[in-house]
Amino acid sequence: ILVQGAEPLFFLDYFACGKLSVDTAATVVGGIALGCELAGCALIGGETAEMPGMYPEGEYDLAGFAVGAVEKSTMITGATISPGDVILGLASSGAHSNGYSLVRKIIDRAGAKPTDDFHGRSLSDVVMAPTRIYVKSMLALMSKMTVKGMAHITGGGLVENVPRVLPENTQAVLHRDAWQLPQLFQWLQKEGGVEDAEMHRVFNCGIGMVVILNAADAAAAKAQLESTGETVYQLGEVAARPAGAHQTIVI
């Protein structure tokens, strides 16, 4: 919704379990309500389903969807992105919602426990930090200047998500020294023996959202985003794509 320039309007959830635990359901729905508040949208309803025999005790299934609105003429498609445009990255709050199969394997391999201290916090709190929601910051930015493209850095990491908004003849050139790998990802890479290329493919590596705009707007955009609480890095630039080259490279 957001990456197409739309404003979220409302959200509905679906919560299914074998036997309903009121406390668990209340905690989950409370978290959803907080997420909606951060996104500036309404939680207008949902469904709770008890299905005995379908779920082990203590487990539940959670799903949901959101609806947003944008004028067709102002939709952000990435079609106007061109060589010379600047790529900004907004800091993530952690692993967000991706790469957890590998995270679990690395934790097992390292012999780590959820309660282990990790730079002043428990490892579980760091690994399970809620995904940062960028809606209000980005809507404020879009009200002030033209954003050519946006991409959430989810499954596939930087190298597979940025190309979703790039024209075929362009390439995102990201500079690995433009931002510092957060402590969590440093630890995962070290303990798991994960190569840089795999890190960039699996994890967000500290960047939860990428924003592409005209180079002349980069400084003002960075300042605007920082004024709304975001940590922002100038990751690189858009270049002409050589024949047969990948659409995103990290150098």
JSON list of C-alpha atoms in Angstrom, two decimals:
[
{"chain": "A", "resi": 1, "resn": "ILE", "atom": "CA", "xyz": [0.00, 0.00, 0.00]},
{"chain": "A", "resi": 2, "resn": "LEU", "atom": "CA", "xyz": [2.54, 2.57, 1.16]},
{"chain": "A", "resi": 3, "resn": "VAL", "atom": "CA", "xyz": [5.12, 1.87, -1.55]},
{"chain": "A", "resi": 4, "resn": "GLN", "atom": "CA", "xyz": [2.53, 2.69, -4.21]},
{"chain": "A", "resi": 5, "resn": "GLY", "atom": "CA", "xyz": [1.92, 6.07, -2.61]},
{"chain": "A", "resi": 6, "resn": "ALA", "atom": "CA", "xyz": [-1.32, 5.04, -0.91]},
{"chain": "A", "resi": 7, "resn": "GLU", "atom": "CA", "xyz": [-2.51, 5.93, 2.57]},
{"chain": "A", "resi": 8, "resn": "PRO", "atom": "CA", "xyz": [-3.69, 2.97, 4.70]},
{"chain": "A", "resi": 9, "resn": "LEU", "atom": "CA", "xyz": [-7.36, 3.27, 5.68]},
{"chain": "A", "resi": 10, "resn": "PHE", "atom": "CA", "xyz": [-8.29, 0.16, 7.64]},
{"chain": "A", "resi": 11, "resn": "PHE", "atom": "CA", "xyz": [-7.15, -3.31, 8.71]},
{"chain": "A", "resi": 12, "resn": "LEU", "atom": "CA", "xyz": [-8.98, -6.57, 9.47]},
{"chain": "A", "resi": 13, "resn": "ASP", "atom": "CA", "xyz": [-7.49, -9.56, 11.27]},
{"chain": "A", "resi": 14, "resn": "TYR", "atom": "CA", "xyz": [-8.11, -13.31, 11.47]},
{"chain": "A", "resi": 15, "resn": "PHE", "atom": "CA", "xyz": [-7.15, -15.25, 14.61]},
{"chain": "A", "resi": 16, "resn": "ALA", "atom": "CA", "xyz": [-7.57, -19.04, 14.66]},
{"chain": "A", "resi": 17, "resn": "CYS", "atom": "CA", "xyz": [-6.72, -21.55, 17.39]},
{"chain": "A", "resi": 18, "resn": "GLY", "atom": "CA", "xyz": [-7.68, -24.94, 18.78]},
{"chain": "A", "resi": 19, "resn": "LYS", "atom": "CA", "xyz": [-8.99, -23.54, 22.07]},
{"chain": "A", "resi": 20, "resn": "LEU", "atom": "CA", "xyz": [-9.27, -19.83, 22.70]},
{"chain": "A", "resi": 21, "resn": "SER", "atom": "CA", "xyz": [-7.07, -18.31, 25.38]},
{"chain": "A", "resi": 22, "resn": "VAL", "atom": "CA", "xyz": [-8.62, -14.95, 26.13]},
{"chain": "A", "resi": 23, "resn": "ASP", "atom": "CA", "xyz": [-5.37, -13.56, 27.50]},
{"chain": "A", "resi": 24, "resn": "THR", "atom": "CA", "xyz": [-3.37, -14.62, 24.43]},
{"chain": "A", "resi": 25, "resn": "ALA", "atom": "CA", "xyz": [-5.98, -13.30, 22.01]},
{"chain": "A", "resi": 26, "resn": "ALA", "atom": "CA", "xyz": [-6.19, -9.99, 23.88]},
{"chain": "A", "resi": 27, "resn": "THR", "atom": "CA", "xyz": [-2.41, -9.60, 23.74]},
{"chain": "A", "resi": 28, "resn": "VAL", "atom": "CA", "xyz": [-2.30, -10.34, 20.01]},
{"chain": "A", "resi": 29, "resn": "VAL", "atom": "CA", "xyz": [-5.17, -8.02, 19.14]},
{"chain": "A", "resi": 30, "resn": "GLY", "atom": "CA", "xyz": [-3.63, -5.34, 21.34]},
{"chain": "A", "resi": 31, "resn": "GLY", "atom": "CA", "xyz": [-0.45, -5.61, 19.29]},
{"chain": "A", "resi": 32, "resn": "ILE", "atom": "CA", "xyz": [-2.42, -5.32, 16.07]},
{"chain": "A", "resi": 33, "resn": "ALA", "atom": "CA", "xyz": [-4.19, -2.23, 17.40]},
{"chain": "A", "resi": 34, "resn": "LEU", "atom": "CA", "xyz": [-0.85, -0.63, 18.24]},
{"chain": "A", "resi": 35, "resn": "GLY", "atom": "CA", "xyz": [0.42, -1.39, 14.73]},
{"chain": "A", "resi": 36, "resn": "CYS", "atom": "CA", "xyz": [-2.69, 0.23, 13.26]},
{"chain": "A", "resi": 37, "resn": "GLU", "atom": "CA", "xyz": [-2.16, 3.29, 15.43]},
{"chain": "A", "resi": 38, "resn": "LEU", "atom": "CA", "xyz": [1.43, 3.59, 14.20]},
{"chain": "A", "resi": 39, "resn": "ALA", "atom": "CA", "xyz": [0.20, 3.24, 10.61]},
{"chain": "A", "resi": 40, "resn": "GLY", "atom": "CA", "xyz": [-2.61, 5.74, 11.09]},
{"chain": "A", "resi": 41, "resn": "CYS", "atom": "CA", "xyz": [-5.32, 3.29, 10.03]},
{"chain": "A", "resi": 42, "resn": "ALA", "atom": "CA", "xyz": [-8.40, 1.86, 11.76]},
{"chain": "A", "resi": 43, "resn": "LEU", "atom": "CA", "xyz": [-8.83, -1.69, 13.04]},
{"chain": "A", "resi": 44, "resn": "ILE", "atom": "CA", "xyz": [-12.44, -2.12, 12.00]},
{"chain": "A", "resi": 45, "resn": "GLY", "atom": "CA", "xyz": [-13.04, -5.79, 12.75]},
{"chain": "A", "resi": 46, "resn": "GLY", "atom": "CA", "xyz": [-11.90, -9.33, 12.21]},
{"chain": "A", "resi": 47, "resn": "GLU", "atom": "CA", "xyz": [-12.66, -12.97, 12.92]},
{"chain": "A", "resi": 48, "resn": "THR", "atom": "CA", "xyz": [-11.76, -15.31, 15.76]},
{"chain": "A", "resi": 49, "resn": "ALA", "atom": "CA", "xyz": [-12.11, -19.01, 14.99]},
{"chain": "A", "resi": 50, "resn": "GLU", "atom": "CA", "xyz": [-11.85, -21.98, 17.35]},
{"chain": "A", "resi": 51, "resn": "MET", "atom": "CA", "xyz": [-11.02, -25.21, 15.48]},
{"chain": "A", "resi": 52, "resn": "PRO", "atom": "CA", "xyz": [-10.37, -28.08, 17.92]},
{"chain": "A", "resi": 53, "resn": "GLY", "atom": "CA", "xyz": [-7.97, -30.66, 16.54]},
{"chain": "A", "resi": 54, "resn": "MET", "atom": "CA", "xyz": [-6.50, -28.30, 13.97]},
{"chain": "A", "resi": 55, "resn": "TYR", "atom": "CA", "xyz": [-3.94, -26.56, 16.19]},
{"chain": "A", "resi": 56, "resn": "PRO", "atom": "CA", "xyz": [-1.78, -27.91, 19.04]},
{"chain": "A", "resi": 57, "resn": "GLU", "atom": "CA", "xyz": [-2.43, -26.40, 22.46]},
{"chain": "A", "resi": 58, "resn": "GLY", "atom": "CA", "xyz": [-0.92, -22.95, 22.79]},
{"chain": "A", "resi": 59, "resn": "GLU", "atom": "CA", "xyz": [-0.55, -22.38, 19.06]},
{"chain": "A", "resi": 60, "resn": "TYR", "atom": "CA", "xyz": [-2.54, -20.02, 16.88]},
{"chain": "A", "resi": 61, "resn": "ASP", "atom": "CA", "xyz": [-2.72, -18.79, 13.28]},
{"chain": "A", "resi": 62, "resn": "LEU", "atom": "CA", "xyz": [-2.80, -15.08, 12.55]},
{"chain": "A", "resi": 63, "resn": "ALA", "atom": "CA", "xyz": [-3.51, -13.32, 9.27]},
{"chain": "A", "resi": 64, "resn": "GLY", "atom": "CA", "xyz": [-4.81, -9.97, 8.16]},
{"chain": "A", "resi": 65, "resn": "PHE", "atom": "CA", "xyz": [-5.13, -7.47, 5.37]},
{"chain": "A", "resi": 66, "resn": "ALA", "atom": "CA", "xyz": [-5.22, -3.72, 4.92]},
{"chain": "A", "resi": 67, "resn": "VAL", "atom": "CA", "xyz": [-6.92, -1.42, 2.44]},
{"chain": "A", "resi": 68, "resn": "GLY", "atom": "CA", "xyz": [-5.55, 1.94, 1.36]},
{"chain": "A", "resi": 69, "resn": "ALA", "atom": "CA", "xyz": [-6.35, 4.64, -1.16]},
{"chain": "A", "resi": 70, "resn": "VAL", "atom": "CA", "xyz": [-4.39, 6.67, -3.69]},
{"chain": "A", "resi": 71, "resn": "GLU", "atom": "CA", "xyz": [-5.32, 8.71, -6.75]},
{"chain": "A", "resi": 72, "resn": "LYS", "atom": "CA", "xyz": [-4.44, 6.69, -9.84]},
{"chain": "A", "resi": 73, "resn": "SER", "atom": "CA", "xyz": [-2.60, 9.68, -11.29]},
{"chain": "A", "resi": 74, "resn": "THR", "atom": "CA", "xyz": [-0.29, 9.88, -8.27]},
{"chain": "A", "resi": 75, "resn": "MET", "atom": "CA", "xyz": [0.52, 6.19, -7.86]},
{"chain": "A", "resi": 76, "resn": "ILE", "atom": "CA", "xyz": [4.22, 5.48, -7.41]},
{"chain": "A", "resi": 77, "resn": "THR", "atom": "CA", "xyz": [5.28, 2.84, -9.93]},
{"chain": "A", "resi": 78, "resn": "GLY", "atom": "CA", "xyz": [9.01, 3.45, -10.34]},
{"chain": "A", "resi": 79, "resn": "ALA", "atom": "CA", "xyz": [8.53, 4.23, -14.04]},
{"chain": "A", "resi": 80, "resn": "THR", "atom": "CA", "xyz": [10.21, 7.64, -13.73]},
{"chain": "A", "resi": 81, "resn": "ILE", "atom": "CA", "xyz": [13.35, 6.32, -12.00]},
{"chain": "A", "resi": 82, "resn": "SER", "atom": "CA", "xyz": [16.44, 7.14, -14.05]},
{"chain": "A", "resi": 83, "resn": "PRO", "atom": "CA", "xyz": [20.26, 7.06, -13.78]},
{"chain": "A", "resi": 84, "resn": "GLY", "atom": "CA", "xyz": [21.52, 9.66, -11.33]},
{"chain": "A", "resi": 85, "resn": "ASP", "atom": "CA", "xyz": [18.67, 9.27, -8.86]},
{"chain": "A", "resi": 86, "resn": "VAL", "atom": "CA", "xyz": [19.67, 8.81, -5.23]},
{"chain": "A", "resi": 87, "resn": "ILE", "atom": "CA", "xyz": [18.81, 5.81, -3.06]},
{"chain": "A", "resi": 88, "resn": "LEU", "atom": "CA", "xyz": [18.09, 6.46, 0.62]},
{"chain": "A", "resi": 89, "resn": "GLY", "atom": "CA", "xyz": [17.73, 3.73, 3.22]},
{"chain": "A", "resi": 90, "resn": "LEU", "atom": "CA", "xyz": [15.64, 3.94, 6.39]},
{"chain": "A", "resi": 91, "resn": "ALA", "atom": "CA", "xyz": [16.99, 1.98, 9.34]},
{"chain": "A", "resi": 92, "resn": "SER", "atom": "CA", "xyz": [15.16, -1.18, 10.38]},
{"chain": "A", "resi": 93, "resn": "SER", "atom": "CA", "xyz": [14.31, -2.08, 13.97]},
{"chain": "A", "resi": 94, "resn": "GLY", "atom": "CA", "xyz": [15.83, -5.54, 13.64]},
{"chain": "A", "resi": 95, "resn": "ALA", "atom": "CA", "xyz": [15.24, -8.64, 11.53]},
{"chain": "A", "resi": 96, "resn": "HIS", "atom": "CA", "xyz": [11.66, -7.49, 10.87]},
{"chain": "A", "resi": 97, "resn": "SER", "atom": "CA", "xyz": [9.68, -10.49, 9.59]},
{"chain": "A", "resi": 98, "resn": "ASN", "atom": "CA", "xyz": [12.21, -12.30, 7.43]},
{"chain": "A", "resi": 99, "resn": "GLY", "atom": "CA", "xyz": [15.11, -14.71, 7.62]},
{"chain": "A", "resi": 100, "resn": "TYR", "atom": "CA", "xyz": [13.97, -16.51, 10.76]},
{"chain": "A", "resi": 101, "resn": "SER", "atom": "CA", "xyz": [14.65, -20.01, 9.46]},
{"chain": "A", "resi": 102, "resn": "LEU", "atom": "CA", "xyz": [18.32, -19.06, 9.18]},
{"chain": "A", "resi": 103, "resn": "VAL", "atom": "CA", "xyz": [18.20, -17.11, 12.46]},
{"chain": "A", "resi": 104, "resn": "ARG", "atom": "CA", "xyz": [16.97, -20.20, 14.33]},
{"chain": "A", "resi": 105, "resn": "LYS", "atom": "CA", "xyz": [19.67, -22.37, 12.78]},
{"chain": "A", "resi": 106, "resn": "ILE", "atom": "CA", "xyz": [22.39, -19.89, 13.74]},
{"chain": "A", "resi": 107, "resn": "ILE", "atom": "CA", "xyz": [21.09, -19.61, 17.31]},
{"chain": "A", "resi": 108, "resn": "ASP", "atom": "CA", "xyz": [21.11, -23.41, 17.61]},
{"chain": "A", "resi": 109, "resn": "ARG", "atom": "CA", "xyz": [24.59, -23.61, 16.11]},
{"chain": "A", "resi": 110, "resn": "ALA", "atom": "CA", "xyz": [25.88, -20.95, 18.51]},
{"chain": "A", "resi": 111, "resn": "GLY", "atom": "CA", "xyz": [24.32, -22.70, 21.50]},
{"chain": "A", "resi": 112, "resn": "ALA", "atom": "CA", "xyz": [22.69, -19.41, 22.48]},
{"chain": "A", "resi": 113, "resn": "LYS", "atom": "CA", "xyz": [19.65, -19.09, 24.74]},
{"chain": "A", "resi": 114, "resn": "PRO", "atom": "CA", "xyz": [16.78, -16.60, 24.43]},
{"chain": "A", "resi": 115, "resn": "THR", "atom": "CA", "xyz": [17.65, -15.17, 27.84]},
{"chain": "A", "resi": 116, "resn": "ASP", "atom": "CA", "xyz": [21.32, -14.55, 26.99]},
{"chain": "A", "resi": 117, "resn": "ASP", "atom": "CA", "xyz": [22.45, -10.94, 27.36]},
{"chain": "A", "resi": 118, "resn": "PHE", "atom": "CA", "xyz": [22.93, -9.20, 24.02]},
{"chain": "A", "resi": 119, "resn": "HIS", "atom": "CA", "xyz": [24.40, -5.73, 24.49]},
{"chain": "A", "resi": 120, "resn": "GLY", "atom": "CA", "xyz": [22.17, -4.98, 27.46]},
{"chain": "A", "resi": 121, "resn": "ARG", "atom": "CA", "xyz": [19.01, -6.68, 26.20]},
{"chain": "A", "resi": 122, "resn": "SER", "atom": "CA", "xyz": [17.93, -10.30, 26.05]},
{"chain": "A", "resi": 123, "resn": "LEU", "atom": "CA", "xyz": [18.72, -12.06, 22.78]},
{"chain": "A", "resi": 124, "resn": "SER", "atom": "CA", "xyz": [15.03, -12.87, 22.34]},
{"chain": "A", "resi": 125, "resn": "ASP", "atom": "CA", "xyz": [14.02, -9.20, 22.65]},
{"chain": "A", "resi": 126, "resn": "VAL", "atom": "CA", "xyz": [16.56, -8.19, 20.01]},
{"chain": "A", "resi": 127, "resn": "VAL", "atom": "CA", "xyz": [15.68, -10.99, 17.59]},
{"chain": "A", "resi": 128, "resn": "MET", "atom": "CA", "xyz": [11.92, -10.52, 18.01]},
{"chain": "A", "resi": 129, "resn": "ALA", "atom": "CA", "xyz": [11.82, -6.70, 17.92]},
{"chain": "A", "resi": 130, "resn": "PRO", "atom": "CA", "xyz": [8.61, -5.59, 16.16]},
{"chain": "A", "resi": 131, "resn": "THR", "atom": "CA", "xyz": [8.88, -4.48, 12.54]},
{"chain": "A", "resi": 132, "resn": "ARG", "atom": "CA", "xyz": [9.21, -0.72, 12.19]},
{"chain": "A", "resi": 133, "resn": "ILE", "atom": "CA", "xyz": [6.25, 0.96, 10.49]},
{"chain": "A", "resi": 134, "resn": "TYR", "atom": "CA", "xyz": [7.24, 3.83, 8.19]},
{"chain": "A", "resi": 135, "resn": "VAL", "atom": "CA", "xyz": [3.79, 5.06, 7.14]},
{"chain": "A", "resi": 136, "resn": "LYS", "atom": "CA", "xyz": [3.59, 8.42, 8.90]},
{"chain": "A", "resi": 137, "resn": "SER", "atom": "CA", "xyz": [7.18, 9.38, 8.07]},
{"chain": "A", "resi": 138, "resn": "MET", "atom": "CA", "xyz": [6.78, 8.50, 4.42]},
{"chain": "A", "resi": 139, "resn": "LEU", "atom": "CA", "xyz": [3.38, 10.16, 4.00]},
{"chain": "A", "resi": 140, "resn": "ALA", "atom": "CA", "xyz": [4.88, 13.35, 5.43]},
{"chain": "A", "resi": 141, "resn": "LEU", "atom": "CA", "xyz": [7.77, 13.10, 2.96]},
{"chain": "A", "resi": 142, "resn": "MET", "atom": "CA", "xyz": [5.48, 12.48, 0.00]},
{"chain": "A", "resi": 143, "resn": "SER", "atom": "CA", "xyz": [3.43, 15.55, 0.91]},
{"chain": "A", "resi": 144, "resn": "LYS", "atom": "CA", "xyz": [6.53, 17.72, 0.47]},
{"chain": "A", "resi": 145, "resn": "MET", "atom": "CA", "xyz": [8.39, 16.26, -2.52]},
{"chain": "A", "resi": 146, "resn": "THR", "atom": "CA", "xyz": [8.25, 13.72, -5.32]},
{"chain": "A", "resi": 147, "resn": "VAL", "atom": "CA", "xyz": [9.23, 10.17, -4.42]},
{"chain": "A", "resi": 148, "resn": "LYS", "atom": "CA", "xyz": [9.99, 8.08, -7.51]},
{"chain": "A", "resi": 149, "resn": "GLY", "atom": "CA", "xyz": [10.10, 4.65, -5.91]},
{"chain": "A", "resi": 150, "resn": "MET", "atom": "CA", "xyz": [9.96, 2.77, -2.62]},
{"chain": "A", "resi": 151, "resn": "ALA", "atom": "CA", "xyz": [10.61, -0.80, -1.54]},
{"chain": "A", "resi": 152, "resn": "HIS", "atom": "CA", "xyz": [10.12, -2.61, 1.76]},
{"chain": "A", "resi": 153, "resn": "ILE", "atom": "CA", "xyz": [13.21, -4.75, 2.39]},
{"chain": "A", "resi": 154, "resn": "THR", "atom": "CA", "xyz": [11.57, -8.06, 3.22]},
{"chain": "A", "resi": 155, "resn": "GLY", "atom": "CA", "xyz": [12.27, -11.62, 2.04]},
{"chain": "A", "resi": 156, "resn": "GLY", "atom": "CA", "xyz": [15.03, -11.48, -0.54]},
{"chain": "A", "resi": 157, "resn": "GLY", "atom": "CA", "xyz": [16.87, -8.68, 1.23]},
{"chain": "A", "resi": 158, "resn": "LEU", "atom": "CA", "xyz": [18.33, -5.66, -0.49]},
{"chain": "A", "resi": 159, "resn": "VAL", "atom": "CA", "xyz": [19.33, -7.41, -3.70]},
{"chain": "A", "resi": 160, "resn": "GLU", "atom": "CA", "xyz": [15.90, -8.86, -4.51]},
{"chain": "A", "resi": 161, "resn": "ASN", "atom": "CA", "xyz": [13.53, -6.16, -3.27]},
{"chain": "A", "resi": 162, "resn": "VAL", "atom": "CA", "xyz": [14.98, -2.99, -4.76]},
{"chain": "A", "resi": 163, "resn": "PRO", "atom": "CA", "xyz": [14.67, -4.33, -8.35]},
{"chain": "A", "resi": 164, "resn": "ARG", "atom": "CA", "xyz": [10.89, -4.54, -7.89]},
{"chain": "A", "resi": 165, "resn": "VAL", "atom": "CA", "xyz": [10.62, -0.79, -8.48]},
{"chain": "A", "resi": 166, "resn": "LEU", "atom": "CA", "xyz": [13.42, -0.30, -11.02]},
{"chain": "A", "resi": 167, "resn": "PRO", "atom": "CA", "xyz": [12.90, 0.06, -14.77]},
{"chain": "A", "resi": 168, "resn": "GLU", "atom": "CA", "xyz": [14.59, -2.78, -16.67]},
{"chain": "A", "resi": 169, "resn": "ASN", "atom": "CA", "xyz": [17.36, -0.57, -18.03]},
{"chain": "A", "resi": 170, "resn": "THR", "atom": "CA", "xyz": [18.49, 0.68, -14.61]},
{"chain": "A", "resi": 171, "resn": "GLN", "atom": "CA", "xyz": [20.60, -0.70, -11.79]},
{"chain": "A", "resi": 172, "resn": "ALA", "atom": "CA", "xyz": [20.80, 0.15, -8.09]},
{"chain": "A", "resi": 173, "resn": "VAL", "atom": "CA", "xyz": [24.40, 0.60, -6.96]},
{"chain": "A", "resi": 174, "resn": "LEU", "atom": "CA", "xyz": [24.63, 0.34, -3.16]},
{"chain": "A", "resi": 175, "resn": "HIS", "atom": "CA", "xyz": [27.81, 1.13, -1.23]},
{"chain": "A", "resi": 176, "resn": "ARG", "atom": "CA", "xyz": [28.49, -1.27, 1.65]},
{"chain": "A", "resi": 177, "resn": "ASP", "atom": "CA", "xyz": [30.32, 1.46, 3.60]},
{"chain": "A", "resi": 178, "resn": "ALA", "atom": "CA", "xyz": [27.28, 3.77, 3.50]},
{"chain": "A", "resi": 179, "resn": "TRP", "atom": "CA", "xyz": [25.84, 2.22, 6.65]},
{"chain": "A", "resi": 180, "resn": "GLN", "atom": "CA", "xyz": [27.08, 0.07, 9.50]},
{"chain": "A", "resi": 181, "resn": "LEU", "atom": "CA", "xyz": [25.75, -3.45, 9.88]},
{"chain": "A", "resi": 182, "resn": "PRO", "atom": "CA", "xyz": [23.79, -3.50, 13.17]},
{"chain": "A", "resi": 183, "resn": "GLN", "atom": "CA", "xyz": [25.08, -5.67, 16.03]},
{"chain": "A", "resi": 184, "resn": "LEU", "atom": "CA", "xyz": [22.41, -8.34, 15.52]},
{"chain": "A", "resi": 185, "resn": "PHE", "atom": "CA", "xyz": [23.41, -8.92, 11.91]},
{"chain": "A", "resi": 186, "resn": "GLN", "atom": "CA", "xyz": [27.11, -8.81, 12.75]},
{"chain": "A", "resi": 187, "resn": "TRP", "atom": "CA", "xyz": [26.52, -11.57, 15.30]},
{"chain": "A", "resi": 188, "resn": "LEU", "atom": "CA", "xyz": [24.40, -13.65, 12.90]},
{"chain": "A", "resi": 189, "resn": "GLN", "atom": "CA", "xyz": [27.03, -13.37, 10.18]},
{"chain": "A", "resi": 190, "resn": "LYS", "atom": "CA", "xyz": [29.89, -14.31, 12.50]},
{"chain": "A", "resi": 191, "resn": "GLU", "atom": "CA", "xyz": [28.16, -17.18, 14.31]},
{"chain": "A", "resi": 192, "resn": "GLY", "atom": "CA", "xyz": [26.60, -18.55, 11.13]},
{"chain": "A", "resi": 193, "resn": "GLY", "atom": "CA", "xyz": [29.60, -18.08, 8.86]},
{"chain": "A", "resi": 194, "resn": "VAL", "atom": "CA", "xyz": [27.31, -16.32, 6.39]},
{"chain": "A", "resi": 195, "resn": "GLU", "atom": "CA", "xyz": [28.92, -14.65, 3.37]},
{"chain": "A", "resi": 196, "resn": "ASP", "atom": "CA", "xyz": [28.12, -11.04, 2.49]},
{"chain": "A", "resi": 197, "resn": "ALA", "atom": "CA", "xyz": [26.14, -11.97, -0.61]},
{"chain": "A", "resi": 198, "resn": "GLU", "atom": "CA", "xyz": [23.92, -14.33, 1.38]},
{"chain": "A", "resi": 199, "resn": "MET", "atom": "CA", "xyz": [23.40, -11.71, 4.10]},
{"chain": "A", "resi": 200, "resn": "HIS", "atom": "CA", "xyz": [22.21, -9.23, 1.48]},
{"chain": "A", "resi": 201, "resn": "ARG", "atom": "CA", "xyz": [19.85, -11.83, 0.00]},
{"chain": "A", "resi": 202, "resn": "VAL", "atom": "CA", "xyz": [18.30, -13.12, 3.24]},
{"chain": "A", "resi": 203, "resn": "PHE", "atom": "CA", "xyz": [18.29, -10.23, 5.72]},
{"chain": "A", "resi": 204, "resn": "ASN", "atom": "CA", "xyz": [17.48, -6.53, 5.59]},
{"chain": "A", "resi": 205, "resn": "CYS", "atom": "CA", "xyz": [20.95, -5.90, 7.10]},
{"chain": "A", "resi": 206, "resn": "GLY", "atom": "CA", "xyz": [19.66, -2.87, 8.99]},
{"chain": "A", "resi": 207, "resn": "ILE", "atom": "CA", "xyz": [17.70, -1.25, 6.15]},
{"chain": "A", "resi": 208, "resn": "GLY", "atom": "CA", "xyz": [13.93, -1.67, 6.35]},
{"chain": "A", "resi": 209, "resn": "MET", "atom": "CA", "xyz": [12.83, 0.68, 3.58]},
{"chain": "A", "resi": 210, "resn": "VAL", "atom": "CA", "xyz": [14.47, 2.07, 0.45]},
{"chain": "A", "resi": 211, "resn": "VAL", "atom": "CA", "xyz": [13.41, 5.39, -1.07]},
{"chain": "A", "resi": 212, "resn": "ILE", "atom": "CA", "xyz": [14.46, 6.58, -4.54]},
{"chain": "A", "resi": 213, "resn": "LEU", "atom": "CA", "xyz": [14.23, 10.22, -5.59]},
{"chain": "A", "resi": 214, "resn": "ASN", "atom": "CA", "xyz": [15.86, 12.95, -7.62]},
{"chain": "A", "resi": 215, "resn": "ALA", "atom": "CA", "xyz": [19.41, 13.72, -6.50]},
{"chain": "A", "resi": 216, "resn": "ALA", "atom": "CA", "xyz": [18.48, 17.38, -6.00]},
{"chain": "A", "resi": 217, "resn": "ASP", "atom": "CA", "xyz": [15.93, 16.34, -3.37]},
{"chain": "A", "resi": 218, "resn": "ALA", "atom": "CA", "xyz": [18.15, 13.91, -1.46]},
{"chain": "A", "resi": 219, "resn": "ALA", "atom": "CA", "xyz": [19.42, 16.25, 1.26]},
{"chain": "A", "resi": 220, "resn": "ALA", "atom": "CA", "xyz": [15.99, 17.73, 1.95]},
{"chain": "A", "resi": 221, "resn": "ALA", "atom": "CA", "xyz": [14.40, 14.28, 1.99]},
{"chain": "A", "resi": 222, "resn": "LYS", "atom": "CA", "xyz": [16.98, 12.99, 4.45]},
{"chain": "A", "resi": 223, "resn": "ALA", "atom": "CA", "xyz": [16.41, 15.98, 6.73]},
{"chain": "A", "resi": 224, "resn": "GLN", "atom": "CA", "xyz": [12.63, 15.60, 6.53]},
{"chain": "A", "resi": 225, "resn": "LEU", "atom": "CA", "xyz": [12.73, 11.89, 7.38]},
{"chain": "A", "resi": 226, "resn": "GLU", "atom": "CA", "xyz": [15.11, 12.49, 10.26]},
{"chain": "A", "resi": 227, "resn": "SER", "atom": "CA", "xyz": [12.76, 15.16, 11.63]},
{"chain": "A", "resi": 228, "resn": "THR", "atom": "CA", "xyz": [10.08, 12.47, 11.96]},
{"chain": "A", "resi": 229, "resn": "GLY", "atom": "CA", "xyz": [12.34, 10.11, 13.88]},
{"chain": "A", "resi": 230, "resn": "GLU", "atom": "CA", "xyz": [13.90, 8.01, 11.13]},
{"chain": "A", "resi": 231, "resn": "THR", "atom": "CA", "xyz": [17.57, 7.11, 10.86]},
{"chain": "A", "resi": 232, "resn": "VAL", "atom": "CA", "xyz": [18.48, 7.64, 7.21]},
{"chain": "A", "resi": 233, "resn": "TYR", "atom": "CA", "xyz": [21.48, 6.61, 5.09]},
{"chain": "A", "resi": 234, "resn": "GLN", "atom": "CA", "xyz": [22.37, 7.61, 1.55]},
{"chain": "A", "resi": 235, "resn": "LEU", "atom": "CA", "xyz": [22.97, 4.09, 0.26]},
{"chain": "A", "resi": 236, "resn": "GLY", "atom": "CA", "xyz": [23.92, 4.77, -3.34]},
{"chain": "A", "resi": 237, "resn": "GLU", "atom": "CA", "xyz": [22.55, 5.76, -6.69]},
{"chain": "A", "resi": 238, "resn": "VAL", "atom": "CA", "xyz": [20.74, 4.52, -9.76]},
{"chain": "A", "resi": 239, "resn": "ALA", "atom": "CA", "xyz": [22.92, 3.81, -12.80]},
{"chain": "A", "resi": 240, "resn": "ALA", "atom": "CA", "xyz": [22.39, 2.58, -16.34]},
{"chain": "A", "resi": 241, "resn": "ARG", "atom": "CA", "xyz": [22.25, -1.21, -16.30]},
{"chain": "A", "resi": 242, "resn": "PRO", "atom": "CA", "xyz": [24.90, -3.02, -18.35]},
{"chain": "A", "resi": 243, "resn": "ALA", "atom": "CA", "xyz": [23.57, -5.86, -20.49]},
{"chain": "A", "resi": 244, "resn": "GLY", "atom": "CA", "xyz": [23.12, -9.01, -18.43]},
{"chain": "A", "resi": 245, "resn": "ALA", "atom": "CA", "xyz": [24.02, -7.32, -15.13]},
{"chain": "A", "resi": 246, "resn": "HIS", "atom": "CA", "xyz": [22.10, -7.74, -11.88]},
{"chain": "A", "resi": 247, "resn": "GLN", "atom": "CA", "xyz": [19.63, -4.97, -11.07]},
{"chain": "A", "resi": 248, "resn": "THR", "atom": "CA", "xyz": [21.09, -4.42, -7.61]},
{"chain": "A", "resi": 249, "resn": "ILE", "atom": "CA", "xyz": [24.77, -4.64, -6.72]},
{"chain": "A", "resi": 250, "resn": "VAL", "atom": "CA", "xyz": [26.54, -3.93, -3.43]},
{"chain": "A", "resi": 251, "resn": "ILE", "atom": "CA", "xyz": [30.09, -2.66, -3.86]}
]
